[in-house]
XYZ file of C-alpha atoms in Angstrom:
685
model
C 98.551 14.547 26.030
C 97.174 13.753 30.198
C 94.905 16.656 30.045
C 93.373 15.561 26.658
C 92.969 11.868 28.039
C 91.704 13.555 31.551
C 88.865 16.067 28.933
C 87.452 12.836 27.024
C 85.817 11.210 30.419
C 83.489 15.052 30.743
C 83.219 15.309 26.905
C 81.458 11.717 26.929
C 78.821 12.635 29.323
C 77.917 15.316 27.665
C 77.413 13.626 24.449
C 75.281 10.975 25.754
C 73.013 13.392 28.160
C 72.441 15.299 24.544
C 71.706 12.199 23.088
C 69.011 11.371 25.814
C 67.281 14.163 26.070
C 66.611 14.105 22.777
C 65.046 10.877 22.806
C 62.979 12.169 25.308
C 61.392 14.907 23.865
C 59.950 12.237 20.328
C 58.892 10.048 23.074
C 56.876 12.649 25.136
C 55.851 13.592 21.906
C 53.911 11.066 21.094
C 52.769 10.151 24.170
C 51.367 14.409 24.605
C 49.592 13.674 20.822
C 47.835 10.651 22.194
C 46.683 12.180 25.139
C 45.127 14.277 22.804
C 43.668 12.154 20.496
C 42.209 10.733 23.522
C 40.567 13.632 24.747
C 39.180 13.841 21.222
C 37.726 10.743 20.923
C 35.415 11.447 24.271
C 34.913 15.178 24.209
C 34.003 14.855 20.431
C 31.880 12.055 21.664
C 29.824 13.758 24.817
C 29.217 16.477 22.851
C 27.980 14.319 20.575
C 25.750 12.245 22.988
C 24.438 16.087 23.746
C 23.540 17.102 20.098
C 21.170 13.639 19.530
C 19.539 14.360 23.690
C 19.149 17.309 21.767
C 17.078 16.061 18.189
C 15.356 12.889 20.538
C 14.351 14.623 23.498
C 13.874 18.360 22.916
C 12.572 18.401 18.849
C 11.063 15.413 18.337
C 9.028 15.953 21.474
C 8.198 19.116 20.176
C 7.011 18.341 16.845
C 4.954 15.284 18.609
C 3.483 17.461 20.541
C 2.204 19.312 17.236
C 1.191 16.160 16.013
C 0.990 17.613 12.424
C -0.900 14.839 10.260
C 1.622 15.318 7.695
C 4.926 15.608 9.065
C 5.953 11.447 9.378
C 7.692 11.963 12.203
C 8.766 7.703 12.334
C 10.464 7.838 8.968
C 12.582 11.526 9.670
C 14.074 10.436 13.593
C 13.854 6.547 12.555
C 15.613 4.917 15.615
C 17.950 7.812 17.146
C 15.924 7.089 20.770
C 17.993 4.069 20.096
C 21.241 6.002 19.211
C 21.119 7.808 21.986
C 20.509 4.566 24.796
C 23.306 2.888 23.026
C 25.682 6.159 22.648
C 25.023 6.899 26.723
C 26.409 3.809 27.695
C 29.239 4.174 25.239
C 29.999 7.672 26.648
C 29.526 6.698 30.006
C 32.566 4.068 29.702
C 34.805 6.295 27.594
C 34.260 7.967 30.735
C 35.227 5.040 33.138
C 38.448 5.019 31.370
C 40.208 8.425 32.100
C 40.229 6.820 35.962
C 42.532 3.775 34.406
C 46.385 6.174 33.744
C 48.304 3.068 31.947
C 45.266 0.428 31.191
C 43.659 3.373 29.022
C 44.238 2.094 26.263
C 42.947 -1.011 26.719
C 40.246 0.060 27.969
C 38.845 1.885 25.418
C 39.823 -0.979 22.657
C 37.443 -3.905 24.881
C 35.465 -0.796 25.131
C 34.597 -0.679 21.269
C 34.911 -4.586 20.759
C 32.090 -4.889 23.792
C 29.898 -2.170 21.862
C 30.279 -2.833 17.942
C 27.460 -4.692 17.725
C 25.318 -2.735 19.485
C 26.565 0.460 17.593
C 25.789 -2.554 14.170
C 22.483 -3.601 14.627
C 21.295 0.618 15.384
C 23.333 2.743 13.270
C 22.256 -0.103 9.774
C 19.216 0.719 10.119
C 19.452 4.128 10.782
C 22.243 4.541 8.012
C 19.459 2.699 5.643
C 16.767 5.091 6.290
C 18.996 8.542 6.008
C 18.173 8.221 2.597
C 13.980 8.379 2.565
C 14.594 11.040 5.861
C 16.250 13.121 3.426
C 13.471 12.733 0.639
C 10.623 13.376 2.930
C 12.782 16.680 4.984
C 12.797 17.635 0.873
C 9.415 17.379 0.018
C 8.192 18.844 3.970
C 10.658 22.279 2.161
C 8.405 22.669 -0.648
C 4.899 23.297 2.114
C 5.612 26.576 3.439
C 3.045 25.281 6.571
C 5.650 22.366 7.694
C 8.622 24.445 6.276
C 7.596 27.021 9.408
C 6.579 24.324 11.996
C 9.897 22.612 11.529
C 12.303 26.680 12.004
C 9.686 28.093 14.192
C 10.010 24.531 16.737
C 14.270 24.766 15.684
C 14.592 28.258 16.830
C 11.983 27.209 19.924
C 14.333 24.852 21.026
C 18.241 24.578 20.192
C 18.650 28.362 19.179
C 22.148 28.541 20.311
C 22.947 25.609 17.714
C 22.189 28.252 15.147
C 20.688 25.421 13.358
C 18.344 26.190 10.184
C 17.606 22.276 8.634
C 17.016 19.328 10.524
C 19.165 18.137 7.776
C 21.679 19.821 11.082
C 21.049 17.095 13.809
C 20.308 13.759 11.245
C 23.134 14.141 9.482
C 25.716 13.905 12.694
C 24.099 9.377 12.611
C 26.363 9.273 9.444
C 28.745 10.752 10.674
C 30.085 9.569 13.198
C 29.818 5.795 13.184
C 32.008 7.061 10.020
C 34.598 8.167 12.106
C 35.223 5.905 14.526
C 38.184 3.957 13.094
C 39.470 7.451 12.254
C 39.811 8.596 15.931
C 40.936 5.209 16.555
C 43.847 5.092 13.943
C 44.845 8.691 15.261
C 45.682 7.185 18.376
C 47.014 3.878 17.053
C 49.526 6.230 15.328
C 50.590 7.989 18.702
C 51.296 4.515 19.958
C 54.211 2.749 20.116
C 54.186 -0.485 18.944
C 56.542 -2.620 21.695
C 53.615 -1.886 24.256
C 50.247 -4.111 24.835
C 47.634 -2.323 23.561
C 48.784 -1.540 20.456
C 47.917 -4.849 18.804
C 44.707 -4.242 20.939
C 43.914 -0.920 19.208
C 44.441 -2.129 15.735
C 41.521 -5.057 16.619
C 40.122 -2.208 18.210
C 40.522 -0.127 14.776
C 39.463 -3.464 12.056
C 36.360 -3.997 14.418
C 34.655 -0.674 14.030
C 36.059 -0.459 9.603
C 34.439 -4.116 9.485
C 30.993 -2.255 11.493
C 31.126 -0.075 8.876
C 31.439 -2.867 5.594
C 29.028 -4.074 7.236
C 26.740 -1.786 7.063
C 27.690 -0.009 3.879
C 26.668 -3.568 2.675
C 23.042 -3.971 4.644
C 21.982 -0.677 3.021
C 23.223 -2.166 -0.516
C 20.403 -5.168 0.800
C 18.448 -2.688 1.625
C 18.476 -1.107 -1.456
C 18.117 -3.846 -4.243
C 15.340 -5.185 -1.664
C 13.082 -1.592 -1.914
C 13.356 -2.425 -5.887
C 11.332 -5.501 -4.827
C 9.883 -5.713 -2.432
C 7.001 -3.141 -4.128
C 3.597 -4.910 -4.459
C 2.794 -3.113 -8.461
C -1.191 -4.095 -9.155
C -0.923 -3.487 -12.755
C -2.976 -3.660 -15.766
C -3.123 -6.207 -18.347
C -2.222 -3.466 -20.908
C 0.315 -2.048 -18.810
C 1.652 -5.759 -18.010
C 1.646 -6.307 -22.055
C 3.994 -2.751 -22.924
C 6.372 -4.241 -20.352
C 6.691 -7.386 -22.992
C 9.753 -7.405 -24.671
C 12.004 -9.357 -26.660
C 14.511 -9.582 -23.243
C 12.305 -9.861 -21.420
C 9.980 -12.232 -22.848
C 13.502 -14.796 -23.283
C 14.441 -13.628 -19.676
C 10.745 -15.039 -18.043
C 11.427 -18.038 -20.864
C 14.764 -19.473 -18.983
C 13.458 -19.329 -15.860
C 10.355 -21.002 -16.283
C 12.632 -24.009 -18.543
C 14.276 -24.364 -15.271
C 11.846 -24.169 -13.178
C 10.698 -26.801 -14.947
C 13.831 -29.617 -15.175
C 13.852 -28.405 -11.149
C 10.840 -29.904 -11.451
C 11.792 -32.742 -14.330
C 14.672 -33.728 -11.396
C 17.023 -33.359 -14.837
C 19.118 -30.497 -12.774
C 19.471 -30.338 -9.128
C 17.865 -27.102 -7.331
C 20.259 -24.711 -5.211
C 20.043 -26.444 -1.639
C 19.641 -23.723 1.352
C 18.722 -25.651 3.935
C 18.156 -22.851 6.738
C 16.689 -19.824 4.144
C 14.226 -23.077 3.041
C 13.003 -23.304 7.256
C 12.887 -19.607 7.596
C 11.100 -19.315 4.156
C 8.356 -22.376 5.799
C 7.861 -20.678 8.820
C 7.171 -17.319 7.085
C 4.578 -18.818 4.632
C 2.811 -20.574 7.715
C 2.615 -17.098 9.228
C 0.845 -15.613 6.258
C -0.965 -18.538 6.014
C -2.195 -18.371 9.598
C -2.726 -14.485 9.199
C -5.245 -14.932 5.358
C -7.586 -17.616 7.209
C -7.370 -15.725 10.622
C -8.538 -12.437 8.457
C -11.338 -14.810 6.601
C -12.628 -16.207 10.226
C -12.737 -12.682 11.785
C -14.257 -11.571 8.581
C -17.408 -14.474 8.960
C -17.116 -14.071 12.231
C -17.864 -10.443 12.077
C -20.890 -11.062 9.199
C -22.229 -13.318 12.007
C -22.618 -11.091 14.484
C -24.212 -8.275 12.012
C -26.775 -11.221 11.344
C -26.913 -11.762 15.083
C -27.682 -8.528 16.258
C -30.367 -7.529 12.972
C -33.761 -9.023 15.238
C -34.549 -6.149 17.734
C -37.422 -7.108 20.067
C -36.814 -4.032 22.383
C -37.910 -1.810 19.321
C -41.444 -4.077 19.369
C -44.202 -2.377 20.928
C -46.052 -5.704 23.004
C -48.604 -5.066 24.923
C -47.159 -7.024 27.975
C -47.440 -3.688 30.599
C -44.761 -6.546 32.667
C -43.727 -9.364 33.057
C -40.307 -11.870 31.959
C -41.283 -10.176 28.260
C -40.336 -6.982 29.116
C -37.646 -8.077 30.649
C -36.556 -9.624 27.871
C -36.855 -6.206 25.858
C -35.076 -4.551 28.546
C -32.271 -6.978 28.680
C -31.549 -7.313 24.496
C -31.980 -3.294 24.334
C -28.843 -3.257 26.448
C -27.501 -5.808 24.892
C -28.232 -4.042 21.554
C -27.571 -0.173 22.697
C -24.338 -0.499 25.427
C -22.656 -3.777 25.000
C -22.155 -4.998 21.653
C -21.442 -1.511 20.384
C -18.860 -0.365 23.080
C -17.236 -4.577 22.228
C -17.389 -4.200 18.252
C -15.363 -0.475 18.925
C -13.202 -2.771 20.690
C -12.949 -5.952 18.501
C -11.903 -2.837 15.301
C -9.787 -1.188 17.814
C -7.378 -4.658 19.681
C -7.699 -7.220 16.723
C -9.373 -6.206 13.506
C -7.112 -3.134 12.253
C -3.523 -4.747 14.127
C -4.738 -7.535 11.982
C -5.149 -5.610 8.927
C -1.795 -3.524 9.412
C 0.081 -7.078 10.338
C -1.603 -8.384 6.740
C -0.243 -4.842 5.477
C 3.656 -5.659 7.190
C 3.842 -9.489 5.323
C 3.268 -8.483 1.570
C 6.830 -6.669 0.969
C 8.675 -9.340 2.094
C 6.164 -12.068 0.193
C 7.369 -10.397 -2.903
C 10.755 -10.031 -2.100
C 10.720 -14.000 -1.319
C 9.051 -14.395 -4.999
C 11.850 -12.117 -6.698
C 14.954 -14.433 -5.208
C 12.910 -17.148 -7.006
C 13.332 -15.767 -9.416
C 16.642 -14.539 -9.273
C 18.403 -17.612 -7.992
C 17.197 -19.283 -11.464
C 18.904 -16.528 -12.872
C 21.922 -17.212 -10.788
C 21.908 -20.898 -11.543
C 21.849 -19.899 -15.050
C 24.730 -17.786 -14.750
C 26.988 -20.250 -12.962
C 26.511 -23.230 -15.071
C 27.505 -20.690 -17.640
C 30.487 -19.104 -16.213
C 31.329 -23.292 -15.445
C 31.428 -23.102 -19.557
C 33.142 -20.189 -20.228
C 34.961 -18.416 -17.131
C 33.308 -15.624 -17.511
C 30.260 -13.341 -17.160
C 29.277 -10.134 -18.535
C 28.760 -7.541 -16.128
C 25.090 -7.524 -16.474
C 25.539 -10.600 -14.889
C 27.670 -10.254 -12.442
C 25.648 -7.569 -11.232
C 22.531 -10.163 -11.549
C 24.630 -12.749 -9.696
C 25.402 -9.761 -6.709
C 21.563 -9.075 -7.224
C 20.852 -12.498 -5.761
C 23.334 -12.693 -3.389
C 22.312 -9.901 -2.002
C 18.140 -10.574 -1.096
C 18.917 -14.245 -0.124
C 21.338 -12.173 2.274
C 18.744 -10.150 3.571
C 16.419 -12.571 3.901
C 18.318 -14.875 5.731
C 19.520 -11.683 8.201
C 16.279 -10.546 8.316
C 13.225 -13.076 8.427
C 14.633 -14.765 11.971
C 13.648 -11.515 13.059
C 10.013 -10.661 11.164
C 9.045 -14.591 12.024
C 9.576 -13.212 16.056
C 7.810 -10.159 15.128
C 5.214 -11.677 13.343
C 4.048 -14.758 15.937
C 4.338 -12.245 18.940
C 1.719 -9.775 16.826
C -0.180 -12.970 16.108
C -0.256 -14.153 19.175
C -1.484 -10.747 20.808
C -3.649 -10.440 18.833
C -5.636 -13.765 19.360
C -5.236 -12.938 22.875
C -6.858 -10.012 22.447
C -9.468 -12.101 20.853
C -9.870 -14.219 23.451
C -9.797 -12.128 26.302
C -12.803 -9.614 24.407
C -14.314 -12.847 24.705
C -14.048 -13.402 28.105
C -15.200 -9.960 28.967
C -19.079 -10.014 26.698
C -19.275 -13.341 27.859
C -19.061 -11.902 31.740
C -21.087 -8.864 30.577
C -24.059 -10.380 29.732
C -23.791 -13.055 32.438
C -23.544 -10.004 35.050
C -27.041 -8.447 32.769
C -28.532 -11.406 32.969
C -28.270 -12.330 36.544
C -29.367 -8.555 37.666
C -32.445 -8.993 35.135
C -33.705 -12.631 36.775
C -33.281 -11.344 39.926
C -36.340 -9.452 39.267
C -38.238 -12.594 37.954
C -40.718 -14.287 40.222
C -38.723 -17.731 39.812
C -35.500 -16.683 41.466
C -36.186 -16.861 44.842
C -36.853 -20.928 43.918
C -34.942 -23.605 45.113
C -33.122 -25.168 42.310
C -35.229 -28.756 42.489
C -38.493 -26.783 42.122
C -37.449 -25.102 39.710
C -36.811 -27.799 37.924
C -39.840 -29.774 38.727
C -42.206 -26.890 36.958
C -39.457 -26.379 33.803
C -40.423 -29.909 33.400
C -43.981 -29.525 33.865
C -44.017 -27.145 31.776
C -42.022 -28.464 28.884
C -45.145 -31.356 29.400
C -47.722 -29.616 28.523
C -46.675 -28.210 26.001
C -45.338 -30.230 24.454
C -49.168 -32.449 24.739
C -50.636 -29.187 23.487
C -48.011 -28.923 20.533
C -48.860 -32.866 19.442
C -52.431 -31.644 19.978
C -51.954 -29.116 17.430
C -49.651 -31.288 15.336
C -53.065 -33.851 14.720
C -55.424 -31.826 14.484
C -52.961 -29.743 11.255
C -53.079 -32.658 9.450
C -56.444 -33.403 9.513
C -57.204 -29.572 8.103
C -53.926 -29.511 5.693
C -54.967 -27.296 3.420
C -54.782 -28.777 -0.455
C -53.615 -26.721 -3.800
C -56.338 -24.950 -5.377
C -56.427 -25.637 -9.198
C -57.504 -23.968 -11.870
C -58.210 -23.410 -15.200
C -55.527 -23.484 -17.322
C -54.435 -20.960 -20.052
C -53.646 -23.403 -24.045
C -50.270 -23.104 -23.800
C -50.530 -24.338 -20.017
C -52.156 -27.348 -21.180
C -50.469 -28.313 -24.088
C -47.931 -28.553 -21.696
C -49.589 -30.581 -19.446
C -50.995 -32.546 -22.160
C -47.777 -33.640 -23.557
C -46.354 -34.556 -20.215
C -50.005 -36.671 -20.223
C -49.792 -38.513 -23.353
C -45.500 -39.195 -22.653
C -45.532 -40.645 -19.475
C -49.687 -41.329 -18.951
C -52.036 -39.582 -15.784
C -49.946 -41.869 -12.715
C -47.035 -40.700 -14.002
C -47.705 -36.798 -12.673
C -47.485 -35.021 -9.763
C -47.636 -31.324 -8.700
C -45.202 -29.450 -6.889
C -45.809 -28.403 -3.102
C -43.764 -25.018 -2.805
C -41.041 -23.459 -4.449
C -38.341 -24.895 -5.302
C -35.127 -23.449 -5.919
C -32.345 -25.454 -7.055
C -28.778 -25.765 -5.786
C -26.558 -28.333 -7.084
C -26.207 -29.478 -10.956
C -28.821 -31.296 -12.854
C -31.746 -29.505 -9.951
C -35.237 -28.218 -11.461
C -36.220 -24.491 -9.794
C -40.009 -24.960 -9.809
C -42.938 -22.373 -9.365
C -45.684 -24.579 -7.048
C -48.495 -26.181 -8.831
C -45.903 -26.783 -11.316
C -47.202 -30.269 -13.290
C -44.253 -32.373 -13.576
C -43.703 -36.229 -14.757
C -41.916 -39.331 -12.830
C -38.517 -40.276 -14.719
C -37.524 -42.238 -11.618
C -37.808 -42.006 -8.172
C -34.116 -42.247 -7.412
C -30.780 -40.593 -8.283
C -27.914 -41.275 -9.931
C -26.192 -42.155 -6.251
C -29.262 -44.556 -5.259
C -30.717 -41.438 -2.752
C -34.987 -41.934 -3.664
C -35.539 -38.669 -1.801
C -33.998 -36.995 -4.986
C -36.708 -37.758 -7.498
C -35.605 -37.247 -11.785
C -38.773 -35.544 -12.828
C -40.326 -34.134 -16.818
C -40.574 -30.415 -15.873
C -42.403 -30.304 -20.138
C -38.942 -29.240 -22.056
C -36.544 -29.140 -18.907
C -35.799 -32.503 -17.194
C -33.289 -32.941 -13.566
C -33.797 -33.637 -9.870
C -36.182 -32.194 -7.019
C -36.893 -33.524 -3.319
C -39.433 -36.087 -3.234
C -40.794 -34.614 -0.088
C -42.404 -31.234 -2.564
C -44.144 -33.643 -4.772
C -47.317 -35.512 -4.246
C -49.548 -36.682 -6.608
C -51.925 -34.745 -8.886
C -55.461 -36.014 -8.508
C -56.710 -35.195 -11.717
C -60.805 -33.238 -11.517
C -63.384 -33.338 -14.487
C -63.074 -29.940 -16.438
C -66.108 -27.806 -15.862
C -65.631 -26.210 -19.909
C -66.070 -27.993 -23.507
C -63.505 -28.951 -25.950
C -60.656 -29.615 -22.561
C -61.174 -33.187 -23.342
C -58.117 -35.056 -23.035
C -57.428 -36.939 -27.137
C -57.180 -40.655 -27.244
C -53.446 -41.263 -26.243
C -53.634 -43.898 -28.850
C -51.711 -42.530 -32.195
C -53.087 -44.189 -35.595
C -49.815 -46.296 -34.974
C -50.844 -47.983 -31.498
C -54.428 -49.002 -32.810
C -52.787 -50.891 -36.830
C -50.202 -52.204 -34.097
C -52.861 -53.856 -32.036
C -56.015 -53.740 -34.320
C -57.100 -56.949 -33.202
C -59.325 -54.982 -30.512
C -62.923 -55.582 -30.527
C -63.855 -52.351 -32.260
C -66.614 -52.955 -30.035
C -64.668 -51.656 -26.925
C -65.604 -48.236 -26.080
C -62.737 -46.495 -26.275
C -61.881 -44.791 -21.802
C -61.880 -41.506 -21.627
C -59.071 -39.566 -19.961
C -60.390 -37.177 -17.490
C -59.693 -33.139 -17.617
C -56.405 -31.603 -15.547
C -56.561 -28.156 -13.952
C -53.818 -27.397 -12.120
C -52.783 -24.626 -9.791
C -52.465 -22.535 -12.946
C -53.490 -18.925 -13.030
C -53.033 -15.754 -15.498
C -52.540 -12.649 -14.154
C -52.246 -9.026 -15.925
C -48.570 -8.691 -16.175
C -48.630 -4.401 -16.964
C -51.543 -2.157 -16.652
C -53.086 -1.772 -20.238
C -55.189 1.329 -21.380
C -58.039 0.446 -23.671
C -57.751 2.455 -27.333
C -60.621 1.042 -29.420
C -63.655 -0.979 -28.022
C -62.266 -4.241 -28.995
C -59.815 -3.871 -26.104
C -60.197 -4.245 -22.920
C -58.381 -2.607 -20.192
C -56.088 -3.592 -17.284
C -55.261 -2.826 -14.445
C -51.245 -4.690 -12.892
C -51.942 -7.794 -10.648
C -55.730 -8.351 -12.297
C -56.730 -11.913 -12.337
C -57.538 -13.090 -16.145
C -59.907 -15.968 -18.518
C -57.577 -16.197 -21.466
C -60.402 -17.114 -24.006
C -58.769 -17.189 -27.423
C -54.493 -16.865 -27.158
C -55.473 -15.288 -30.442
C -56.817 -12.676 -32.574
C -58.830 -12.900 -35.457
C -57.072 -12.993 -38.276
C -54.466 -15.785 -36.041
C -51.692 -14.091 -34.390
C -51.086 -14.813 -30.958
C -50.011 -11.408 -30.387
C -53.079 -10.159 -28.958
C -55.854 -12.638 -27.194
C -58.923 -12.436 -26.126
C -59.723 -12.487 -22.927
C -62.677 -11.635 -20.294
C -61.731 -9.349 -17.448
C -64.802 -9.214 -14.797
C -67.253 -9.907 -17.691
C -65.797 -7.631 -19.699
C -64.018 -9.181 -22.987
C -61.559 -7.480 -25.386
C -58.188 -8.166 -26.768
C -55.214 -7.229 -24.604
C -51.345 -7.548 -25.893
C -50.504 -11.211 -24.976
C -46.619 -9.993 -23.388
C -48.734 -8.157 -21.041
C -50.598 -11.490 -19.294
C -47.723 -13.889 -17.004
C -49.165 -17.052 -15.447
C -48.576 -17.930 -12.236
C -49.902 -20.193 -9.635
C -52.324 -19.159 -6.378
C -50.760 -18.089 -3.747
C -51.242 -20.694 -1.058
C -54.655 -19.703 1.987
C -53.318 -17.823 4.698
C -53.111 -18.904 7.611
C -55.171 -22.665 9.327
C -58.443 -22.946 10.072
C -59.173 -26.105 13.245
C -61.567 -27.913 13.354
C -63.946 -26.314 16.291
């Protein structure tokens, strides 16, 4: 009994020791797995950073040096350089946690929390463009030349990796961002729930899982946006081909919904955040459009300014200011302005047109958002009434939400970048203008130093200029006075019968005192304006237009009526015709004679003068006589129309006198033109 009682304490101690040993072993195993999981996270991150570094610094740089025009490096590698920058810093932080033995897990959790936003921003861009990179890579495989260059680059830069294709490296960022939650989850599985690092690791796992969810959502939104932000240039036939009952019904529903918005029948869906962003975006769009118009006008004016080339004119002056001006003009045309236009195109025009092209996609997306918003409101109203919607209607609602969320997320950054680019373009334009002015001024000062008056004191110089201007003014006034005294009048020529009948008709309608002659060609530029030739005869109807403007007269041109400048009309002075049979008929008709039957029959009827306006008939085309009754003509040769018809009365042939020879010519070959103004002026001696 005593022996039994004495053995019990030893047996109890042995059992407790054995239980303690078995409790320590699982704890050591969990801790070991935890350490292995942490080491896996750090070592795989180091290997990943090394491979991304090879991709950016070796492969991409090597391909860039080859300058292959058909290779889209930006589309292939996207923003891998930004990923490399973030991953290097992240790896440095992970390696620094190794010195924190008891706080390592807390430090790792905090590090993921610190980098989650940066990782999401860089990886979402890469993942959204990854499918496009694969399509590019597939197209390059079909091009033997490009495929050979890519394989040569891989063999020259990364032969130790055994990579046979670029996809080996391009898929790494996509795989890495999805592996972070798994690696953290493995560490969490081997961390006791009672430790202080457990909730921090849980939060890190949730954070990285949310990062992957956000990346997938961003990718989905980008796919929706890429579907709608492409500008389509469809012909009218293509648009009609797309019409069907479904599209017509959908467009009709949208239009009716829009009308109800404008009429206030239904309330609009308000989104103040988006409305403010769209307003800024539309402001950028209009600013770019206005700047493009101004630049086009500026370039047109610059071309017009460069049209005169005085340096190419042969002046019979060996020296002096005229030659210096020619040298200055030659320097501007051949050196300054070509360089200015080249820099203007490179620094202003090309960036401006690129910015304008960048705005096309977002403009399409903004327009499509409005269409989808109208669909969304209609489906929401139907859902509130019926309680459910179809699968297609649910997809349409999700499409609107995706487009709206993408625009709200991307427009702020887009507006900021677009405004920065626009500001840089304007700064470049301003700088170019300053450089141009400085360069021209410098060259002008150099030319001015060679002038005879360059050393003259400023007061003396201005006194000389004033005296020269006064002397030139006196000479100009004298010239103007002499010019007014000898201004040539219009030369009168006989009219052909058609024009004569037109003038006689004007006289019979309005009287000879209303006749005016056009002193110079008039080209109508407004509504109701007439286009008239110099020398043409018109009759004045009103000496004021409908707005009371007395410098714009209403005239009758023998058919058409309209307004002409009063300054280009002068009273027509009739001359007595030398030809018999050209007398003006009596203005009084038989009706007028009956009306005024009380007049004395012995009263002599006044004779009207014959009017011979400044017209002449010339041959519009050359004509070769084919019979003795015909006469030959040369184009532009003056003729005298004797009869505007042949012996049978046909107006297709006219009897004319050409340099003393008479004969018939086709009437359609004759043209009535005003007499040309005499060249130069003869001043009195």
